[in-house]
Short mmCIF file of C-alpha atoms and ligand atoms in Angstrom, two decimals:
data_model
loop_
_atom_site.label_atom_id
_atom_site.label_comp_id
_atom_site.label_asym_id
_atom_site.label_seq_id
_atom_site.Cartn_x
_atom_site.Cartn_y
_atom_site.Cartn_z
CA UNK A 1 -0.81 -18.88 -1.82
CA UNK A 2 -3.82 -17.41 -4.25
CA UNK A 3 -3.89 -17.51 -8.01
CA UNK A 4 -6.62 -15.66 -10.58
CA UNK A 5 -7.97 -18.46 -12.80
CA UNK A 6 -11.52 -17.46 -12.48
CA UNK A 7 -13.19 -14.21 -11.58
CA UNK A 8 -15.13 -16.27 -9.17
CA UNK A 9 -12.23 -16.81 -7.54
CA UNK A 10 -12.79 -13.61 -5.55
CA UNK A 11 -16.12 -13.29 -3.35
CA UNK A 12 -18.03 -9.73 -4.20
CA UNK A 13 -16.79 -8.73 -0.89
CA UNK A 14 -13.83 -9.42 -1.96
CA UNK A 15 -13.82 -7.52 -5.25
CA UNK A 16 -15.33 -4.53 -3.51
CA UNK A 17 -12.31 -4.29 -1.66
CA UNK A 18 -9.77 -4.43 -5.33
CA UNK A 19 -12.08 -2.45 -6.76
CA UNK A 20 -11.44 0.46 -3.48
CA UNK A 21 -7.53 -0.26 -3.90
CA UNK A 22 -7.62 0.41 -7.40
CA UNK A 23 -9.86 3.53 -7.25
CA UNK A 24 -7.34 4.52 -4.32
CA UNK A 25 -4.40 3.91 -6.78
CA UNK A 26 -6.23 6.18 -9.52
CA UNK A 27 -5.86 9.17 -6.84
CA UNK A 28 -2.69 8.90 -5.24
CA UNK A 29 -0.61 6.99 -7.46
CA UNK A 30 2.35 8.33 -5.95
CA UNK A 31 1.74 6.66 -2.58
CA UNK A 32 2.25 3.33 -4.27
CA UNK A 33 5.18 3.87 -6.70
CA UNK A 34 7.51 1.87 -4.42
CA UNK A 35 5.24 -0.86 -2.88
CA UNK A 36 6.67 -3.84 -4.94
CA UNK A 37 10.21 -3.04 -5.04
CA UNK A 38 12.39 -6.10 -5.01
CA UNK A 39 9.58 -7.77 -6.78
CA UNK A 40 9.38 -9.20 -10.04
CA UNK A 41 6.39 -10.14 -12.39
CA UNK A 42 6.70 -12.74 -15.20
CA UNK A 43 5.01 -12.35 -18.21
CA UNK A 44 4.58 -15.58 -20.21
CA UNK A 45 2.81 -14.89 -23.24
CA UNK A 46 2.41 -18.17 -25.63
CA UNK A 47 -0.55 -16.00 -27.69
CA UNK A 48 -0.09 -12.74 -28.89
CA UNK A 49 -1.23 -9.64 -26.84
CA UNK A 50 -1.19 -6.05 -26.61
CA UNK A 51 -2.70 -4.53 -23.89
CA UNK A 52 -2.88 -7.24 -21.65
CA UNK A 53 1.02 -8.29 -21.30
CA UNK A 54 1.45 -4.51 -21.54
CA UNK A 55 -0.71 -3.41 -18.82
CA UNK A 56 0.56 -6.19 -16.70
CA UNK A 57 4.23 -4.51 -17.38
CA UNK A 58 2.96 -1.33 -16.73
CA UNK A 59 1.49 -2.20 -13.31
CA UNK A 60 4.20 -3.44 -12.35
CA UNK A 61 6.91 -0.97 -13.31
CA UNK A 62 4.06 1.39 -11.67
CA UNK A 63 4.29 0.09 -8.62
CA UNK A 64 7.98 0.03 -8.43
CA UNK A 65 8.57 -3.55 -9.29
CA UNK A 66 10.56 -5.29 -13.00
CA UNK A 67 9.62 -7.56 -15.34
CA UNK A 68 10.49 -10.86 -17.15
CA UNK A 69 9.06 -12.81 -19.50
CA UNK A 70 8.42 -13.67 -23.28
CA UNK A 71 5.45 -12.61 -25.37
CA UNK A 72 5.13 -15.55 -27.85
CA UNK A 73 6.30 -19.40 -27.53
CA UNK A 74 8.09 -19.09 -30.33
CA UNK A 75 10.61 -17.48 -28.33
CA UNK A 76 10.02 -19.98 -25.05
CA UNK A 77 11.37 -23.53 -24.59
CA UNK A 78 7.79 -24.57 -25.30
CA UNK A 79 9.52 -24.25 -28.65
CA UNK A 80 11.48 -27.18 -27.48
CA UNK A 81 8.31 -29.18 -26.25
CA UNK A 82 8.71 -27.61 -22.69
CA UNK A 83 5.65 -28.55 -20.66
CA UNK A 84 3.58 -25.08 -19.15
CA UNK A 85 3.83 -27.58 -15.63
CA UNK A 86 7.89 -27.79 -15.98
CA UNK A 87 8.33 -24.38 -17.47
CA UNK A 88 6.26 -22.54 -14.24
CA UNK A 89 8.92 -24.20 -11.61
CA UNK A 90 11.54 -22.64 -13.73
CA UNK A 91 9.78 -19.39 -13.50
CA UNK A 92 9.05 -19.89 -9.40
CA UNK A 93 12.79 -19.50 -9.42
CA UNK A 94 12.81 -16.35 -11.15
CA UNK A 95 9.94 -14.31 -10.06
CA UNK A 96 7.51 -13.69 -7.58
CA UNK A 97 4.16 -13.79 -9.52
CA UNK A 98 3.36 -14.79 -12.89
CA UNK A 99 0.88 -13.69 -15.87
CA UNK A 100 0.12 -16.32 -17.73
CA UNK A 101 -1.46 -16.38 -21.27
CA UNK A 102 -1.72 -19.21 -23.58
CA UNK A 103 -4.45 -20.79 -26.67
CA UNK A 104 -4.80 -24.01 -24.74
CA UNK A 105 -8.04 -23.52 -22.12
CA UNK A 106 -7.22 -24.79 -19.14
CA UNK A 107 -3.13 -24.19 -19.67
CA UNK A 108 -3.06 -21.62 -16.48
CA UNK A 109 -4.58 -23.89 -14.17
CA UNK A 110 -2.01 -27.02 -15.11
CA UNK A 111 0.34 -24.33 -14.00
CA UNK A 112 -0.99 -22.91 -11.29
CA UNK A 113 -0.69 -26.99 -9.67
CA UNK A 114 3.15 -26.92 -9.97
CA UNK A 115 3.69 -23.23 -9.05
CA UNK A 116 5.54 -21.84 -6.32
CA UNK A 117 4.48 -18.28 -6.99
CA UNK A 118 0.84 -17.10 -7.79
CA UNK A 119 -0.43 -17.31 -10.78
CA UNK A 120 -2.62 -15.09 -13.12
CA UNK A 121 -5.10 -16.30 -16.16
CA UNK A 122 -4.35 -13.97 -18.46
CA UNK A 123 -6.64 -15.34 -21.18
CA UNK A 124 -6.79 -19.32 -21.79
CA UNK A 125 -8.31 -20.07 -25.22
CA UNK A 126 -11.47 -19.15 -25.86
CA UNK A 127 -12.44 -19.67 -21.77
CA UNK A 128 -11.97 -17.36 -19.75
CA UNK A 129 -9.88 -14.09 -19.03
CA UNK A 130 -10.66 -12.70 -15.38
CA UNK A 131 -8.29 -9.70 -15.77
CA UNK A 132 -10.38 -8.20 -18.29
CA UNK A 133 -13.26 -8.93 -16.23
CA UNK A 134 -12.01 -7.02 -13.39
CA UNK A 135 -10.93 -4.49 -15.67
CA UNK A 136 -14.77 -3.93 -16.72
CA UNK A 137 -16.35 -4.45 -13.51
CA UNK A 138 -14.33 -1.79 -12.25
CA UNK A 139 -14.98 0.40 -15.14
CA UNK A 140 -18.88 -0.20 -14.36
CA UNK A 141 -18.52 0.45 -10.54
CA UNK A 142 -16.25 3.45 -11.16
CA UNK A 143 -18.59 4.84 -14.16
CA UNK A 144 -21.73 4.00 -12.65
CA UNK A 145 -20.99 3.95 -9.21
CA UNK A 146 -22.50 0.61 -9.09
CA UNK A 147 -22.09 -3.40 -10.58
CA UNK A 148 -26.38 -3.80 -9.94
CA UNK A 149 -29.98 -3.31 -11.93
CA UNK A 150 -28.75 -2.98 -15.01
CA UNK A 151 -29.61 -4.22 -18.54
CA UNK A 152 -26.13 -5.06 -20.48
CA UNK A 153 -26.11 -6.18 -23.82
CA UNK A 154 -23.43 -8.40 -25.31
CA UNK A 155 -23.04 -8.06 -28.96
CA UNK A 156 -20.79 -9.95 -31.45
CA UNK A 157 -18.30 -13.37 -31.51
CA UNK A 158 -20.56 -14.79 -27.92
CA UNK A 159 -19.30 -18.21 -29.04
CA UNK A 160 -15.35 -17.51 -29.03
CA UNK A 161 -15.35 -14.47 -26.70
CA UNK A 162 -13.41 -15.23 -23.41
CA UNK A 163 -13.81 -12.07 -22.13
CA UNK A 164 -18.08 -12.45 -22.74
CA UNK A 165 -17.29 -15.78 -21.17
CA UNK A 166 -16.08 -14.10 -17.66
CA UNK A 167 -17.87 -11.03 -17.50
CA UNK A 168 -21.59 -13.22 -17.74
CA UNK A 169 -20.02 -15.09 -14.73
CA UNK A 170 -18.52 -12.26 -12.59
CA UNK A 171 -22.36 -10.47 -13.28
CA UNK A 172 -24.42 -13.27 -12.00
CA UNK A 173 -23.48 -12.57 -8.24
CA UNK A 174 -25.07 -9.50 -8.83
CA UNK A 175 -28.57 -8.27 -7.99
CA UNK A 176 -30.84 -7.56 -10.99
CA UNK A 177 -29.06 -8.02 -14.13
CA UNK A 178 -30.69 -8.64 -17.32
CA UNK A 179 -28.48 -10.26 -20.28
CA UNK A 180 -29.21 -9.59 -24.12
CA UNK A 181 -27.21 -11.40 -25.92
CA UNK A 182 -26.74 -9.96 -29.81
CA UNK A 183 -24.89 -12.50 -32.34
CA UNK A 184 -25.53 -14.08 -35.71
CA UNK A 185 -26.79 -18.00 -35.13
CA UNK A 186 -23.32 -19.18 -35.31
CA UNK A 187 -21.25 -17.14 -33.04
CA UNK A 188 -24.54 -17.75 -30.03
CA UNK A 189 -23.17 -17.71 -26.28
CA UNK A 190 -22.24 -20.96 -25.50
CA UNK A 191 -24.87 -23.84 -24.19
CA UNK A 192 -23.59 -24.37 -20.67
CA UNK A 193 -23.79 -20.52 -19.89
CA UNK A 194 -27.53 -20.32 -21.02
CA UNK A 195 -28.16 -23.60 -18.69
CA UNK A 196 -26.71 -21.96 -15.73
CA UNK A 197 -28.72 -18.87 -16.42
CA UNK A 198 -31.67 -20.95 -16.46
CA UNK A 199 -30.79 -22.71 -13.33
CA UNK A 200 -30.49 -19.48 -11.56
CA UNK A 201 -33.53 -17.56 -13.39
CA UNK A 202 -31.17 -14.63 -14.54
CA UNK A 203 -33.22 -13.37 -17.53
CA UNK A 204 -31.51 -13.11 -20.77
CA UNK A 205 -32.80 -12.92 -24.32
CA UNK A 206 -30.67 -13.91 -27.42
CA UNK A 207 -31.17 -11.81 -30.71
CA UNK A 208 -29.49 -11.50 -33.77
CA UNK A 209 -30.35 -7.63 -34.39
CA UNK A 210 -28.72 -4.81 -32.51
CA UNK A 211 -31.00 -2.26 -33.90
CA UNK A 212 -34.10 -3.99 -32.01
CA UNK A 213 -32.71 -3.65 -28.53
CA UNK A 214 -30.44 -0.44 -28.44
CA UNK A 215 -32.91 1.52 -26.47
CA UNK A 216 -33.30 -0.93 -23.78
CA UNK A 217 -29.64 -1.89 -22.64
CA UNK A 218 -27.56 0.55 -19.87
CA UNK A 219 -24.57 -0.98 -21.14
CA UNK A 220 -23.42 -2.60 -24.95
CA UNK A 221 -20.28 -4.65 -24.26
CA UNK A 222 -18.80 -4.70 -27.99
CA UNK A 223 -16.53 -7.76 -29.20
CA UNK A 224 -13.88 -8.41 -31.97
CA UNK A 225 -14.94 -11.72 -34.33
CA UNK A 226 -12.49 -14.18 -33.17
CA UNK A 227 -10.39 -14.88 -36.22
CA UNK A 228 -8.05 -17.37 -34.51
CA UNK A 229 -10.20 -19.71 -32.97
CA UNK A 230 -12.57 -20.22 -36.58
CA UNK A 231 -11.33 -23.63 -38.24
CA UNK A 232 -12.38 -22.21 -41.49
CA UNK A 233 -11.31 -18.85 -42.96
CA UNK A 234 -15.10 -18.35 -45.20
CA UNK A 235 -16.56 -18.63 -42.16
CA UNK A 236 -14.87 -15.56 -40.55
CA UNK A 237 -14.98 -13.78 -43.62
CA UNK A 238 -18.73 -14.15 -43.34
CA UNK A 239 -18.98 -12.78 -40.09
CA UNK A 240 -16.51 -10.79 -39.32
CA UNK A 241 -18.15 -7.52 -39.94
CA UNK A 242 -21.85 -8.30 -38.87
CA UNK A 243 -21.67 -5.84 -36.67
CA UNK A 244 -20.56 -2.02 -36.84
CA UNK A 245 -21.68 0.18 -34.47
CA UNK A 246 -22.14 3.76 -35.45
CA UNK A 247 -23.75 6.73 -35.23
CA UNK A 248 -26.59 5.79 -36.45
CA UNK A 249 -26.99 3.45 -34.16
CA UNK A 250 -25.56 5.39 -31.60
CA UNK A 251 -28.44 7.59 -31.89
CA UNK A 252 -31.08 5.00 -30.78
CA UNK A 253 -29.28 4.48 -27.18
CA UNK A 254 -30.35 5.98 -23.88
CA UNK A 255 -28.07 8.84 -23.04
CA UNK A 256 -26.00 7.64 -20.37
CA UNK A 257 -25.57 3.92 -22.08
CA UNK A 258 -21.89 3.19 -21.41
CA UNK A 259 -20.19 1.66 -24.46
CA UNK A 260 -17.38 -1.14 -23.63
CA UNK A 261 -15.17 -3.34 -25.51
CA UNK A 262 -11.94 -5.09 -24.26
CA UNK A 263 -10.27 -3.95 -27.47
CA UNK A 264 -8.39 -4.51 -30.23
CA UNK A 265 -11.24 -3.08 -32.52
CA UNK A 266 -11.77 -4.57 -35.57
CA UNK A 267 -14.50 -2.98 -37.47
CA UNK A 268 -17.01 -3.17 -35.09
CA UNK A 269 -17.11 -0.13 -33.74
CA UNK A 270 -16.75 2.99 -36.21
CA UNK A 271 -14.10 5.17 -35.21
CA UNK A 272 -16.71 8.39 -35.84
CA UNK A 273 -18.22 6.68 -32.04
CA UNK A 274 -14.74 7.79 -30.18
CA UNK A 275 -16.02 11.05 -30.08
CA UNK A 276 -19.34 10.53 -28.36
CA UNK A 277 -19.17 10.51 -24.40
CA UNK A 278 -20.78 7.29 -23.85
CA UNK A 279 -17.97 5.30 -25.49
CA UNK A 280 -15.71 4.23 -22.40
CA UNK A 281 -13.41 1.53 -24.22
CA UNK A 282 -10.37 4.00 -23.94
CA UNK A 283 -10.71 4.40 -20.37
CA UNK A 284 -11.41 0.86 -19.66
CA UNK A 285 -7.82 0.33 -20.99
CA UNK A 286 -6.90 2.77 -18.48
CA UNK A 287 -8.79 0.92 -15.71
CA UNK A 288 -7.08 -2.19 -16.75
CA UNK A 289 -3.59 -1.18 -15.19
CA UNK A 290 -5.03 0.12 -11.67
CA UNK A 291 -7.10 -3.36 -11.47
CA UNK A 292 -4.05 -5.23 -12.54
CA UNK A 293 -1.79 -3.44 -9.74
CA UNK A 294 -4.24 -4.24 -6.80
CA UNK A 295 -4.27 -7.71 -8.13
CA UNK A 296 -0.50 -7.73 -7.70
CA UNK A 297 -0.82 -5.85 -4.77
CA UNK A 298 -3.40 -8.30 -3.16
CA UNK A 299 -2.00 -11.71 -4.45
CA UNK A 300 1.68 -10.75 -2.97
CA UNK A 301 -0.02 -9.88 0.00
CA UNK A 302 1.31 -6.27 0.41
CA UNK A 303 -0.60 -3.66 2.22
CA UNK A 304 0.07 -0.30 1.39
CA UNK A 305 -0.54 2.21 4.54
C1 LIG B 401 -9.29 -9.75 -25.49
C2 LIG B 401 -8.73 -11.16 -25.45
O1 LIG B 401 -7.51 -11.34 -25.56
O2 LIG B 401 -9.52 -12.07 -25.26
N1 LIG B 401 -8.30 -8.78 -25.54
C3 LIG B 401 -7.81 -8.26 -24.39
O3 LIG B 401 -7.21 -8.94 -23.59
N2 LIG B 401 -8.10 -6.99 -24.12
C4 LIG B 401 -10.30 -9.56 -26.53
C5 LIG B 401 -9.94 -9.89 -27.94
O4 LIG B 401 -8.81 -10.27 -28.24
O5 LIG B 401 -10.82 -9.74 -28.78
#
């Protein structure tokens, strides 16, 4: 049995192959409208989420399969003072895979120990969330036709950002990628991911102004200021709109710079940037549910002829 905790969980190789399901998916959806009939998918949300318990619900339902679950612990047992360890045996009665999201790093993988059923990280604290990284590497590989020799610049909460957190780890395995990392002092990429750059001499330059690198970067991965994971509310306050990119700024970009961001928007990207072609943060979305149902499709271990 094979859970998702990391994005290095999968080998390149490995991804390659999602990524060729999902893009397969995208084009004949219909072929794969009954493949997980029978099955069911639990989502157990103890953090709040829109497009990530959604677009796990949607793949499912997609690919012909229902849904469970509970989208904040409010409404669990953990209400109770259920453990994650005794609540996923409960749910290994219920279902056949689960989606797991909760503010405790780490939370996922307790579960995944006790688990009869695979189990997904859907986002654990400010760590890690590999489903959004596969949802941008295959926007990449599907927008750019490849995940290699490129210059992407990460802009924003570095410190908090789970999704920043993955996607620097899922990009390392690749050839040639250069990291600019754009934040204020306090919200810089955290030490131990510098360190392993180091150790592997992956360039990367940290900045505080976006202005200055704009023309260089093939790719500007935008993030939301974490509000729920700052112990002080002046602090977010502060920060929270450091960043806006806009036209303006827009304007100083190479012409085929793809614009991500794993979304909700705050106000860091003007709305007036929808419009321009290079901003790809709607269609990641879309990605996100043909990733998700390979990653069903693969970790149930159904092949679709
Ligand atoms: C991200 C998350 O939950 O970490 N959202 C998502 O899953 N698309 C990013 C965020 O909340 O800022």
């Amino acid at each position: 049995m094979r859970h998702l905790m990391n994005p290095l969980d999968f080998t390149t190789e490995e991804l390659d192959k999602l990524f060729d399901l999902a893009n397969d998916i995208e084009q004949n959806p219909a072929k794969y409208a009954h493949a997980c009939e029978g099955k069911i998918l639990a989502t157990c949300f103890y953090e709040p989420s829109t497009r990530t318990r959604l677009s796990f619900e949607s793949a499912m339902t997609r690919l012909g399969g229902r849904v469970i679950g509970f989208s904040d612990a409010a409404s669990s047992s953990a209400s109770k003072g259920e453990s994650v360890s005794d609540t996923i045996r409960i749910i290994s009665c219920y279902a056949d895979i689960c989606a797991m999201r909760h503010p405790k790093e780490g939370a996922p993988m307790v579960a995944a120990e006790k688990s009869g059923i695979p189990v997904i990280n859907a986002g654990d604290g400010g760590h890690q969330h590999p489903t959004q990284t596969l949802t941008d590497l295959l926007t990449i590989r599907s927008m750019k036709g490849r995940l290699d020799h490129f210059t992407i610049g990460l802009c924003g909460d570095l410190k908090f950002g789970r999704t920043v957190h993955s996607l620097i780890d899922a990009l390392v395995r690749y050839e040639n990628i250069r990291f600019i990392f754009i934040s204020p002092e306090e919200l810089r990429v955290p030490d131990y991911i510098t360190e392993m750059l180091r150790a592997r001499k992956i360039p990367y330059e940290e900045v505080i102004r976006l202005e200055d690198v704009m023309p260089s970067l093939d790719m500007l991965y935008m993030t939301r200021v974490q509000k729920e994971r700052f112990f002080n509310e002046e602090d977010y306050i502060r920060l929270k709109d450091f960043y806006v990119l806009d036209t303006a700024k827009m304007a100083l970009a190479k012409e085929d710079m793809l614009v991500l961001h794993p979304l909700p928007r705050v106000n860091e990207i003007s709305v007036e940037v929808d419009q321009d072609p290079r901003a790809a943060y709607f269609k990641q979305a879309q990605y996100g549910v043909y990733v998700r149902m390979a990653l069903i499709l693969t970790l149930l271990g159904i092949q679709v002829q």
